[in-house]
JSON list of C-alpha atoms in Angstrom, two decimals:
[
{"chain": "W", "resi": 1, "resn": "UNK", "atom": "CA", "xyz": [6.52, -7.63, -15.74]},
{"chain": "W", "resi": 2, "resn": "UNK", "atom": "CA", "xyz": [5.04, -8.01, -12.53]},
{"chain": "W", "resi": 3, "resn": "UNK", "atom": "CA", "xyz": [7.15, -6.51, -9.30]},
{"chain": "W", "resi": 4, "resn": "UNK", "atom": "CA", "xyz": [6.37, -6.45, -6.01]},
{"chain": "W", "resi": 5, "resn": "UNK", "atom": "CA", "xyz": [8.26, -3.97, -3.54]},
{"chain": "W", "resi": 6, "resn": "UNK", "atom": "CA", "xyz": [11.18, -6.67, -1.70]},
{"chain": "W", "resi": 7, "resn": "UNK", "atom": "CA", "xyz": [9.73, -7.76, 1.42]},
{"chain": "W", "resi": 8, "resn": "UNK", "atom": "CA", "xyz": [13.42, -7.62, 2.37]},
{"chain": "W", "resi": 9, "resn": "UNK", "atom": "CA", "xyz": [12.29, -4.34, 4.16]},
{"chain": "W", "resi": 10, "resn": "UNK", "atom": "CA", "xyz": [10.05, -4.84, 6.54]},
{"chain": "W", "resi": 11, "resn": "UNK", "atom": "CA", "xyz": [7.22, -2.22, 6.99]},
{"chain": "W", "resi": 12, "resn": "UNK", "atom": "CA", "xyz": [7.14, -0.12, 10.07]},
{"chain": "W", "resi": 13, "resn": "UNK", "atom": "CA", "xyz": [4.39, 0.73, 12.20]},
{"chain": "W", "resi": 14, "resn": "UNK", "atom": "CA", "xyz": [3.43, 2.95, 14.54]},
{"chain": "W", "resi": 15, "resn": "UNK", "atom": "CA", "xyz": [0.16, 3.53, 16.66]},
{"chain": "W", "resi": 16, "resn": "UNK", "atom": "CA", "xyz": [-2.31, 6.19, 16.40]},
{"chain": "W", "resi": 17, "resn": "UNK", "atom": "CA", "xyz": [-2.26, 7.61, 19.82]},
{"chain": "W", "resi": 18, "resn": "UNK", "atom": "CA", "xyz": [-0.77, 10.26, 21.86]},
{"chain": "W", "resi": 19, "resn": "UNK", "atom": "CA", "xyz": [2.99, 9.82, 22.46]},
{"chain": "W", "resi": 20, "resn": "UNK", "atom": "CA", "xyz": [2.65, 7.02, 20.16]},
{"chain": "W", "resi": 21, "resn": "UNK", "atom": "CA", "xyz": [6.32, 5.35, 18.49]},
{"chain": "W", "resi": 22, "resn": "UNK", "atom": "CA", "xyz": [5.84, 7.10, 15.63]},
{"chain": "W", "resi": 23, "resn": "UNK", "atom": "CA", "xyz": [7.09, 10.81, 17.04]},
{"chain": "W", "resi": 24, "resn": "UNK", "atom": "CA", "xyz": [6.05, 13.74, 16.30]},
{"chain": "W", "resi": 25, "resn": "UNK", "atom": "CA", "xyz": [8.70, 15.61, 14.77]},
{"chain": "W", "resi": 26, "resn": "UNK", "atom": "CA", "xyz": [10.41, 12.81, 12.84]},
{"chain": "W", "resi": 27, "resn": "UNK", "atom": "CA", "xyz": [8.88, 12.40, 9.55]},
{"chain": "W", "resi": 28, "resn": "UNK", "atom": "CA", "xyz": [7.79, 8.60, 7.67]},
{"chain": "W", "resi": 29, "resn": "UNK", "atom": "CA", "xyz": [6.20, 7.27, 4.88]},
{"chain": "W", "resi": 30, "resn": "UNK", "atom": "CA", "xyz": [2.50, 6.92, 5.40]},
{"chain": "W", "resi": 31, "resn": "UNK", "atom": "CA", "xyz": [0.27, 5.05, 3.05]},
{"chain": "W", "resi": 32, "resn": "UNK", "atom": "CA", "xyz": [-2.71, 7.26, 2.43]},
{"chain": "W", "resi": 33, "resn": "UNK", "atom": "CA", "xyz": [-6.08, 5.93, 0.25]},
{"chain": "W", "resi": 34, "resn": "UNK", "atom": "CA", "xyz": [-7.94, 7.75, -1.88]},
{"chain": "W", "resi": 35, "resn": "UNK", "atom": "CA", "xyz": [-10.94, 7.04, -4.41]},
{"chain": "W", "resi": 36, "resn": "UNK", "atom": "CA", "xyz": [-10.15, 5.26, -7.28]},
{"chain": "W", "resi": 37, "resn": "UNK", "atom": "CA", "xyz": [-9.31, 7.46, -10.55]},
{"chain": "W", "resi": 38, "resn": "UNK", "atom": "CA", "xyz": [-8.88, 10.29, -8.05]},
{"chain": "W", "resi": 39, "resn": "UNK", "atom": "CA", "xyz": [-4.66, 9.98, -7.57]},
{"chain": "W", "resi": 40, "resn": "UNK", "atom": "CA", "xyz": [-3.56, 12.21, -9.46]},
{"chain": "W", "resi": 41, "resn": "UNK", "atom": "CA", "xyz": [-6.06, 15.25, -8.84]},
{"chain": "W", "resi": 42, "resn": "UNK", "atom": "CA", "xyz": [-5.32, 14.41, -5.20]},
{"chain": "W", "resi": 43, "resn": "UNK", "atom": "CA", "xyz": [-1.74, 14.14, -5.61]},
{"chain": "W", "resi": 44, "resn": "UNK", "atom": "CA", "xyz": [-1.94, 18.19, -7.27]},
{"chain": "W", "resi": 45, "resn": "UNK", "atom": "CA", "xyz": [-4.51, 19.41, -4.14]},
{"chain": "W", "resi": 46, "resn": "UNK", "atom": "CA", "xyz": [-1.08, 18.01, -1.80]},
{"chain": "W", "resi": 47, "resn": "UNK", "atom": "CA", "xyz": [1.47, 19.90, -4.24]},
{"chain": "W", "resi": 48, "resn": "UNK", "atom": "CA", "xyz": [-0.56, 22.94, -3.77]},
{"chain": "W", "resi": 49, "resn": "UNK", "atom": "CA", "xyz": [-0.64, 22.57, -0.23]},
{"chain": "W", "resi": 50, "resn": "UNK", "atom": "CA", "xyz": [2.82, 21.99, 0.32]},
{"chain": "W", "resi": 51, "resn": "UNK", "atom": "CA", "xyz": [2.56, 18.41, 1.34]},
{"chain": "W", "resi": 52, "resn": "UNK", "atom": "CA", "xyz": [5.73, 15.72, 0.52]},
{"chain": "W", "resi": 53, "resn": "UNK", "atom": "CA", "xyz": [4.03, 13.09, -1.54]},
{"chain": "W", "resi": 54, "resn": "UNK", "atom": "CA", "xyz": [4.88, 10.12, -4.05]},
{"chain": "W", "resi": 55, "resn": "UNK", "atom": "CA", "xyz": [2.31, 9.41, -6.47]},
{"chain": "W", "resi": 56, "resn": "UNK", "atom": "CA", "xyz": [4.04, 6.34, -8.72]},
{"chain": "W", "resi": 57, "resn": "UNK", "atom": "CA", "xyz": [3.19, 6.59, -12.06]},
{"chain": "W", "resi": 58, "resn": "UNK", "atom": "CA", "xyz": [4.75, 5.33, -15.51]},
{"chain": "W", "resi": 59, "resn": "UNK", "atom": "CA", "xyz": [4.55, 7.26, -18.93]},
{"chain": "W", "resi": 60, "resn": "UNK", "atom": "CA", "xyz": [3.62, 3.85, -21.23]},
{"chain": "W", "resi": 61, "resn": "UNK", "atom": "CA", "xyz": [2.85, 4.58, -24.98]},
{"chain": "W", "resi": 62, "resn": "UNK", "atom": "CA", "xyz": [-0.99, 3.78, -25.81]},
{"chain": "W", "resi": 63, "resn": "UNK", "atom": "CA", "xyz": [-2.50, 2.96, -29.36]},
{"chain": "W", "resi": 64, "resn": "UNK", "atom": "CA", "xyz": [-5.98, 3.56, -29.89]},
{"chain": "W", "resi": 65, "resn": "UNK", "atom": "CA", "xyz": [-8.20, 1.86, -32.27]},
{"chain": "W", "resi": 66, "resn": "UNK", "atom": "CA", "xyz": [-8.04, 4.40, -34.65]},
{"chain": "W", "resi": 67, "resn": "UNK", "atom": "CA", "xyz": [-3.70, 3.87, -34.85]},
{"chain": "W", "resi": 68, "resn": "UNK", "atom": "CA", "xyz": [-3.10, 6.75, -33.15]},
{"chain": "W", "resi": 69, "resn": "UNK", "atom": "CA", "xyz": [-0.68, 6.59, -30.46]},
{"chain": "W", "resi": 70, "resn": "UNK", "atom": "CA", "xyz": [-0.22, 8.70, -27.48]},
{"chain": "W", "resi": 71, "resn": "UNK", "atom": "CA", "xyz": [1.86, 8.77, -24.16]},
{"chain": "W", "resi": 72, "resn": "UNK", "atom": "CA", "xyz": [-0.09, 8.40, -21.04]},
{"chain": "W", "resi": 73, "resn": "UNK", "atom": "CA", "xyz": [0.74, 8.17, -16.95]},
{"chain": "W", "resi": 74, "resn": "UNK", "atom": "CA", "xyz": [-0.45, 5.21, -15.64]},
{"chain": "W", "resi": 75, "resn": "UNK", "atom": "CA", "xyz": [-1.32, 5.27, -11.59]},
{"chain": "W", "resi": 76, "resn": "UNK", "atom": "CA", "xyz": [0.66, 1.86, -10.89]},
{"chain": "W", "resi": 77, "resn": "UNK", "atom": "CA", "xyz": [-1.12, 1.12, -7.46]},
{"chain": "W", "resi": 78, "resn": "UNK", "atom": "CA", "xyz": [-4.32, 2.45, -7.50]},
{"chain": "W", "resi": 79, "resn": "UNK", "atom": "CA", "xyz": [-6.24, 4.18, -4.79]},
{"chain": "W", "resi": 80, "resn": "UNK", "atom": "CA", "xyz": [-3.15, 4.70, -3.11]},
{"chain": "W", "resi": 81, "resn": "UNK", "atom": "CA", "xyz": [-0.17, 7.90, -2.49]},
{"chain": "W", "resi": 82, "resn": "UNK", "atom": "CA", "xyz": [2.36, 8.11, -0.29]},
{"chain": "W", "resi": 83, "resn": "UNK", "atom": "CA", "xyz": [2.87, 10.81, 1.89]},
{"chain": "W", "resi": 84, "resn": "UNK", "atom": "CA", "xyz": [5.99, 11.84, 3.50]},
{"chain": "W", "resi": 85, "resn": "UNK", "atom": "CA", "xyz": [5.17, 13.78, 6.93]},
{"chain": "W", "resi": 86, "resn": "UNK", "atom": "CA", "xyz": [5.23, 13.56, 10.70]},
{"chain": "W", "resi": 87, "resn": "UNK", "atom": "CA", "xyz": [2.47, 12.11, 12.81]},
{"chain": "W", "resi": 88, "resn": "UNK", "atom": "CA", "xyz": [0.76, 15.38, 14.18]},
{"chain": "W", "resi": 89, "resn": "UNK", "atom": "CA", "xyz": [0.82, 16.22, 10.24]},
{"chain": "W", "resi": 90, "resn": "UNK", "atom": "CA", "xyz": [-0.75, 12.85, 9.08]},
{"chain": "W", "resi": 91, "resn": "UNK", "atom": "CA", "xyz": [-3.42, 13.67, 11.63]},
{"chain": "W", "resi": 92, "resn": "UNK", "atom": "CA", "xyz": [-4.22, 17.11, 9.85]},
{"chain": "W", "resi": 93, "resn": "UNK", "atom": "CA", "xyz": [-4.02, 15.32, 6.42]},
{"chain": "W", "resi": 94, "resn": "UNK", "atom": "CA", "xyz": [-6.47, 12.28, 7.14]},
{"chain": "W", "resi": 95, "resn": "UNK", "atom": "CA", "xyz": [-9.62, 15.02, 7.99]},
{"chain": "W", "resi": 96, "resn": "UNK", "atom": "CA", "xyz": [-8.69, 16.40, 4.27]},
{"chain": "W", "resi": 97, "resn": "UNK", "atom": "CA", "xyz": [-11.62, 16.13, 2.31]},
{"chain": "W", "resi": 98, "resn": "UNK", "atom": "CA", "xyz": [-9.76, 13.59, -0.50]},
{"chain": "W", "resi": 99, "resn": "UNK", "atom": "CA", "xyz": [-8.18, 11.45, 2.02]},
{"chain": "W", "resi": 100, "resn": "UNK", "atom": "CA", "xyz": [-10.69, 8.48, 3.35]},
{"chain": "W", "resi": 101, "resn": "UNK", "atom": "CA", "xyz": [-7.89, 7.13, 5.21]},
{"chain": "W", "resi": 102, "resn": "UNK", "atom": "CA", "xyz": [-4.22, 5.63, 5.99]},
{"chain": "W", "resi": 103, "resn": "UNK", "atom": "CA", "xyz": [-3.16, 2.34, 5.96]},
{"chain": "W", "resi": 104, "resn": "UNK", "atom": "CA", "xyz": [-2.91, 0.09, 9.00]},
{"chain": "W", "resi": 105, "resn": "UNK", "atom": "CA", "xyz": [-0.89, -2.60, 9.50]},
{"chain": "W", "resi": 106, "resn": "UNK", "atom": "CA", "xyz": [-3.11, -5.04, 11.10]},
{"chain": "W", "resi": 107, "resn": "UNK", "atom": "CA", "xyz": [-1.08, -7.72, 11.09]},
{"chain": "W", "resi": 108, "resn": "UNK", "atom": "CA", "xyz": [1.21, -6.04, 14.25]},
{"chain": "W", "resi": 109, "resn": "UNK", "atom": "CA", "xyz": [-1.71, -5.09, 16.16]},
{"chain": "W", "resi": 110, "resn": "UNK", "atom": "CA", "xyz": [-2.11, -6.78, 19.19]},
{"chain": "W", "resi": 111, "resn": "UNK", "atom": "CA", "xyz": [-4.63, -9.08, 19.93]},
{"chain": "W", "resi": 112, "resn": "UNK", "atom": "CA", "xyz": [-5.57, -7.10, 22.94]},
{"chain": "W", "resi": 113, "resn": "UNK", "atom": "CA", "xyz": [-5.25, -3.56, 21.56]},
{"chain": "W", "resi": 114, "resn": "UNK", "atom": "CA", "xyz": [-7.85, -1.69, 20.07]},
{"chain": "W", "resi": 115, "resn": "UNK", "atom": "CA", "xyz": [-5.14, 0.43, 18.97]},
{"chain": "W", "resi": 116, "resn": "UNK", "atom": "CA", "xyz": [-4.49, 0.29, 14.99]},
{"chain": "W", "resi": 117, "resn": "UNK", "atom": "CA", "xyz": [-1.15, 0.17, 13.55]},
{"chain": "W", "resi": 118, "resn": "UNK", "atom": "CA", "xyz": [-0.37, 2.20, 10.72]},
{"chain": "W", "resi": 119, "resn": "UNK", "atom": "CA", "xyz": [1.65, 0.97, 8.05]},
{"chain": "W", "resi": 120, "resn": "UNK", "atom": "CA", "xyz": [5.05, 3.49, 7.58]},
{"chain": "W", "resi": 121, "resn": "UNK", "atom": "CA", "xyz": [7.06, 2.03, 4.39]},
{"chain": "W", "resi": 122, "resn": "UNK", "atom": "CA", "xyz": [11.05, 2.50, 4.51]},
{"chain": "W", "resi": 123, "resn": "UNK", "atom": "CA", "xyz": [12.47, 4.91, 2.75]},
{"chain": "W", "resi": 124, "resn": "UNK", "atom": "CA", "xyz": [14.40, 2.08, 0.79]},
{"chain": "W", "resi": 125, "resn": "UNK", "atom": "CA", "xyz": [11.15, 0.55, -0.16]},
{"chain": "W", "resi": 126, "resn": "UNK", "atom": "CA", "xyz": [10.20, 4.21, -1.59]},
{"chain": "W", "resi": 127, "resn": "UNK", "atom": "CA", "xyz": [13.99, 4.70, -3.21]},
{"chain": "W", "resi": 128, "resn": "UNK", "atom": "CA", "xyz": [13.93, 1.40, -5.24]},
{"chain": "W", "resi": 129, "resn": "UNK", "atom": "CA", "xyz": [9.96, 1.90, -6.54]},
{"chain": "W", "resi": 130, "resn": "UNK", "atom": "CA", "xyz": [10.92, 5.64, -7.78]},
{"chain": "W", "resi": 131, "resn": "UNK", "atom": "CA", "xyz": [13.96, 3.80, -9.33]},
{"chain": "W", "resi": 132, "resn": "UNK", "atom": "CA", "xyz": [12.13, 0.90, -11.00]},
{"chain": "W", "resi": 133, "resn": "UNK", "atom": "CA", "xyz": [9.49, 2.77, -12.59]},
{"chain": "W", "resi": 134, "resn": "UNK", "atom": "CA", "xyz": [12.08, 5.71, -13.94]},
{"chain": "W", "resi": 135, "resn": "UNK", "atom": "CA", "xyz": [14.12, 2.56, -15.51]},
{"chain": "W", "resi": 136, "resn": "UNK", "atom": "CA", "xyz": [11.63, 0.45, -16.39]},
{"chain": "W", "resi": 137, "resn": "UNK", "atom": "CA", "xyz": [10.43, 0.19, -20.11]},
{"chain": "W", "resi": 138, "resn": "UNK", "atom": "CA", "xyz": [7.76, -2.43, -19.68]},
{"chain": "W", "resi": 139, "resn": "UNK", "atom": "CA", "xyz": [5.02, -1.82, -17.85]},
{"chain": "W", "resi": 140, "resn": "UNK", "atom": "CA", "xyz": [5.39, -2.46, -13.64]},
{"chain": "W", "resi": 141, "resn": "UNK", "atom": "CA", "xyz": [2.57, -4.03, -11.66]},
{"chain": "W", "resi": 142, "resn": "UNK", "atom": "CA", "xyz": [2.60, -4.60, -7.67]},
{"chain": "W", "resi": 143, "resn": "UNK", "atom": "CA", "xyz": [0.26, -7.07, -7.23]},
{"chain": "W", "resi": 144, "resn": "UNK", "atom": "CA", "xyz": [1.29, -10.37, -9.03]},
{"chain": "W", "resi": 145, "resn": "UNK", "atom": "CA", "xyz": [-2.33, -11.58, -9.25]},
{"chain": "W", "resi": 146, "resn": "UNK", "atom": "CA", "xyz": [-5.65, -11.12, -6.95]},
{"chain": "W", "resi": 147, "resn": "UNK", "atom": "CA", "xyz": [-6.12, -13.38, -3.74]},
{"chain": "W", "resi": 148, "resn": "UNK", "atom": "CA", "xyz": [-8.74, -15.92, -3.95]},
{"chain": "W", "resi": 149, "resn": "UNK", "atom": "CA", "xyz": [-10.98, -17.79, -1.40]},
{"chain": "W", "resi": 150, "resn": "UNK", "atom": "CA", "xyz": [-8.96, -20.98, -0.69]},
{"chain": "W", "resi": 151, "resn": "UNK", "atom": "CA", "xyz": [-5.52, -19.39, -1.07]},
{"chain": "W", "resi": 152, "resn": "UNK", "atom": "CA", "xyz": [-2.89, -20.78, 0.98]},
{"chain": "W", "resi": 153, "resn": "UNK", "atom": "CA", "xyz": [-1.28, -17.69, 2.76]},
{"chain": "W", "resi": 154, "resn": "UNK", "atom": "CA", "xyz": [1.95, -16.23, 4.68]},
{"chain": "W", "resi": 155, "resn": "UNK", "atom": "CA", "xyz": [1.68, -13.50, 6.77]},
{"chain": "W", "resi": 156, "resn": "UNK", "atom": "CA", "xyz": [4.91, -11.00, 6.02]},
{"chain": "W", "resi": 157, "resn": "UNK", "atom": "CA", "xyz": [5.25, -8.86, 8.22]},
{"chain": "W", "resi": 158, "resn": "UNK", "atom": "CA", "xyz": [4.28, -7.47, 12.07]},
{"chain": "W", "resi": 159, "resn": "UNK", "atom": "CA", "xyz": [4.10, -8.94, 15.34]},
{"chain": "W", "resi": 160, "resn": "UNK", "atom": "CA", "xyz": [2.76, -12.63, 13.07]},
{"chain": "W", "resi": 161, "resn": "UNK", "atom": "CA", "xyz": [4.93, -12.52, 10.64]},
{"chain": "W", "resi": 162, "resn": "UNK", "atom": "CA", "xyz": [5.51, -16.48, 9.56]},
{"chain": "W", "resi": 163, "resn": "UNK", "atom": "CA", "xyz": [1.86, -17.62, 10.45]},
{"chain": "W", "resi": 164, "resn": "UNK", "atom": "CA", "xyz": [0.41, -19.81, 7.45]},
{"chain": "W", "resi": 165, "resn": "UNK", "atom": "CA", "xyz": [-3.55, -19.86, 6.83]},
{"chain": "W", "resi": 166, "resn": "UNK", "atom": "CA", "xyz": [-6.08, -19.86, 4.43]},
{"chain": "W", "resi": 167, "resn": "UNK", "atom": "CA", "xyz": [-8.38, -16.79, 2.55]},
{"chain": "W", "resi": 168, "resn": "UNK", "atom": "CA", "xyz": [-11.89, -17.65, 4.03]},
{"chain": "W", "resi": 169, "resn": "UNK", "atom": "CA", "xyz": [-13.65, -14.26, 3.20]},
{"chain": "W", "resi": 170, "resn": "UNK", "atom": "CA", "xyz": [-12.90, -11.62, 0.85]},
{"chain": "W", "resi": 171, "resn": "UNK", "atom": "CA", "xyz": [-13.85, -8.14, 2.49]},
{"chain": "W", "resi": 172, "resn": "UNK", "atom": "CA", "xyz": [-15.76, -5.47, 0.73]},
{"chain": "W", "resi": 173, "resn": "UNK", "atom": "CA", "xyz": [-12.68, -3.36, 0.23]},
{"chain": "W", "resi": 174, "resn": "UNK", "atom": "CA", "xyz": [-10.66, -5.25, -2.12]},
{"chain": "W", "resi": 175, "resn": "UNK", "atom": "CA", "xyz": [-7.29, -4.46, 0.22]},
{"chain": "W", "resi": 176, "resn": "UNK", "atom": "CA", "xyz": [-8.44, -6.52, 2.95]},
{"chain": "W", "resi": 177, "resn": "UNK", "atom": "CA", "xyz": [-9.27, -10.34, 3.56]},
{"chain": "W", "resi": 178, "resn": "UNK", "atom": "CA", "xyz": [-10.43, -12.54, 6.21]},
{"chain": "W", "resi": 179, "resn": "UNK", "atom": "CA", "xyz": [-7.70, -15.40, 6.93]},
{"chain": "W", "resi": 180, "resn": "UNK", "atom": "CA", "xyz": [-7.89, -18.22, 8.77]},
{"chain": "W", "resi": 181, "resn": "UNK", "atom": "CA", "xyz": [-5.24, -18.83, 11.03]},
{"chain": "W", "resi": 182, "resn": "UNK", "atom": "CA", "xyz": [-3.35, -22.59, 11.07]},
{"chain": "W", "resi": 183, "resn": "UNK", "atom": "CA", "xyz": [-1.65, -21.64, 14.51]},
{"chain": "W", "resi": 184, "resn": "UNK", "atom": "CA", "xyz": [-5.06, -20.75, 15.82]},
{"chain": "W", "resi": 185, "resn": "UNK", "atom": "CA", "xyz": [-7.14, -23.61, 14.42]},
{"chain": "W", "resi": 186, "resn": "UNK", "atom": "CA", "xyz": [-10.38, -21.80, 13.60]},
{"chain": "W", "resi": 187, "resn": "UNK", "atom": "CA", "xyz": [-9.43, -18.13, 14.16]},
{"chain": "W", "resi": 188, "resn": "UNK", "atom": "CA", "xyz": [-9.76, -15.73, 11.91]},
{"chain": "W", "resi": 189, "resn": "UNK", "atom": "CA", "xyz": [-8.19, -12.51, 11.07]},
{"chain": "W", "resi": 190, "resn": "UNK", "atom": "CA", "xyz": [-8.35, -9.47, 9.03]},
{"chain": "W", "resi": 191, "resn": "UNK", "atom": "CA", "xyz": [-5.46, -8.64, 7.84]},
{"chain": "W", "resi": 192, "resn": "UNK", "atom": "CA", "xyz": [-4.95, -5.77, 4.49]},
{"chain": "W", "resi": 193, "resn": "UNK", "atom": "CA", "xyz": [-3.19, -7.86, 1.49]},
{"chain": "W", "resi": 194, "resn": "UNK", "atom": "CA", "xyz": [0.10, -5.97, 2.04]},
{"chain": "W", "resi": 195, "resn": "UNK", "atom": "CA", "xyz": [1.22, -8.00, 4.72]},
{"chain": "W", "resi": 196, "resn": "UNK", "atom": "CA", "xyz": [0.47, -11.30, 2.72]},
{"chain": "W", "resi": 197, "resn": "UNK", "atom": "CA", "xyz": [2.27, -13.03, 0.40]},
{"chain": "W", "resi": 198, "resn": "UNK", "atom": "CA", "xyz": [1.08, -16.91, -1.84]},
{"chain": "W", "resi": 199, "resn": "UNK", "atom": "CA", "xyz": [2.68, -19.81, -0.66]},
{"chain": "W", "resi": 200, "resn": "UNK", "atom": "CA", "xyz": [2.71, -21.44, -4.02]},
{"chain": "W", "resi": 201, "resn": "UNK", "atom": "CA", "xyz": [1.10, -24.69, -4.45]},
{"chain": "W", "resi": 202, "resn": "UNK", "atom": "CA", "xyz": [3.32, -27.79, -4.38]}
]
């Protein structure tokens, strides 16, 4: 079963400045990555420290070679925990030593900002993936299949949303591409996978 979160919801963003439309005191999803096999010994360091997280997992039943079976929680999108927290807290969190980052949206940046969007997922969005996985006996993937150089494109969501292109480059970190832009005839954008989506092939 592969699911991706709707795209009914759009995702937020807000930018990392002072005074920025995020807020300080009002709290959001952020989209925090981490190293890869690292989720859930990050995702204890936060419950120690107090910090409102969402690590999606699902319990699937494994069989080894040997027949044995055994239950095991499977990180469903790796390299990747929520946190739920204001702005002046995501700023503490990100110099944590097991945080490299949060996610930006750059697909609502403007084109002449050098600020960076971050990505803020709706509370929805978080509400119906807790649900899905808790009901869910089959396993649930989010990413239907891996982009491609030559992929027709649509981007989802931000101040582009409904721009068409085409995957030129694929970056080094596997949540980012380089897309070339119809609207734009030969410009080119990074833009993280989140905010794509296939337009299927005729």
């Amino acid at each position: 079963m592969n699911t991706v979160i709707n795209n009914s919801d759009s995702v937020a963003t807000g930018l990392n400045g002072v005074g920025d439309a995020v807020g300080v005191g009002k709290r959001h999803w952020f989209v925090a990555i981490v190293n890869n096999n690292t989720e859930k010994a990050t995702a204890q360091k936060l419950a120690r420290l107090g910090i409102d997280h969402y690590l999606p997992i699902q319990t699937e039943i494994r069989v080894w070679k040997n027949g044995r079976k055994a239950k095991v929680d499977r990180v469903v999108i790796p390299s990747t925990i929520f946190i739920f927290c204001t702005e002046q807290q995501r700023r503490e969190i990100v110099t944590l030593p097991f945080i490299n980052r949060f996610m930006t949206n750059r697909a609502a940046a403007s084109a002449n900002s050098l600020a960076k969007p971050l990505a803020i997922i709706p509370e929805s969005q978080i509400r119906r993936l807790r649900f899905m996985l808790g009901q869910s006996d089959i396993p649930v993937t989010v990413t239907a299949r891996p982009y491609r150089v030559g992929d027709r494109v649509r981007i989802i969501r931000g101040s582009l949303m409904g721009l068409e292109g085409e995957v030129m480059d694929m970056k080094s970190a596997k949540s980012e591409l380089v897309v070339g832009l119809d609207f734009f005839g030969c410009a080119k954008l990074s833009i993280e996978t989140v905010n794509l989506e296939i337009i299927p092939a005729l």
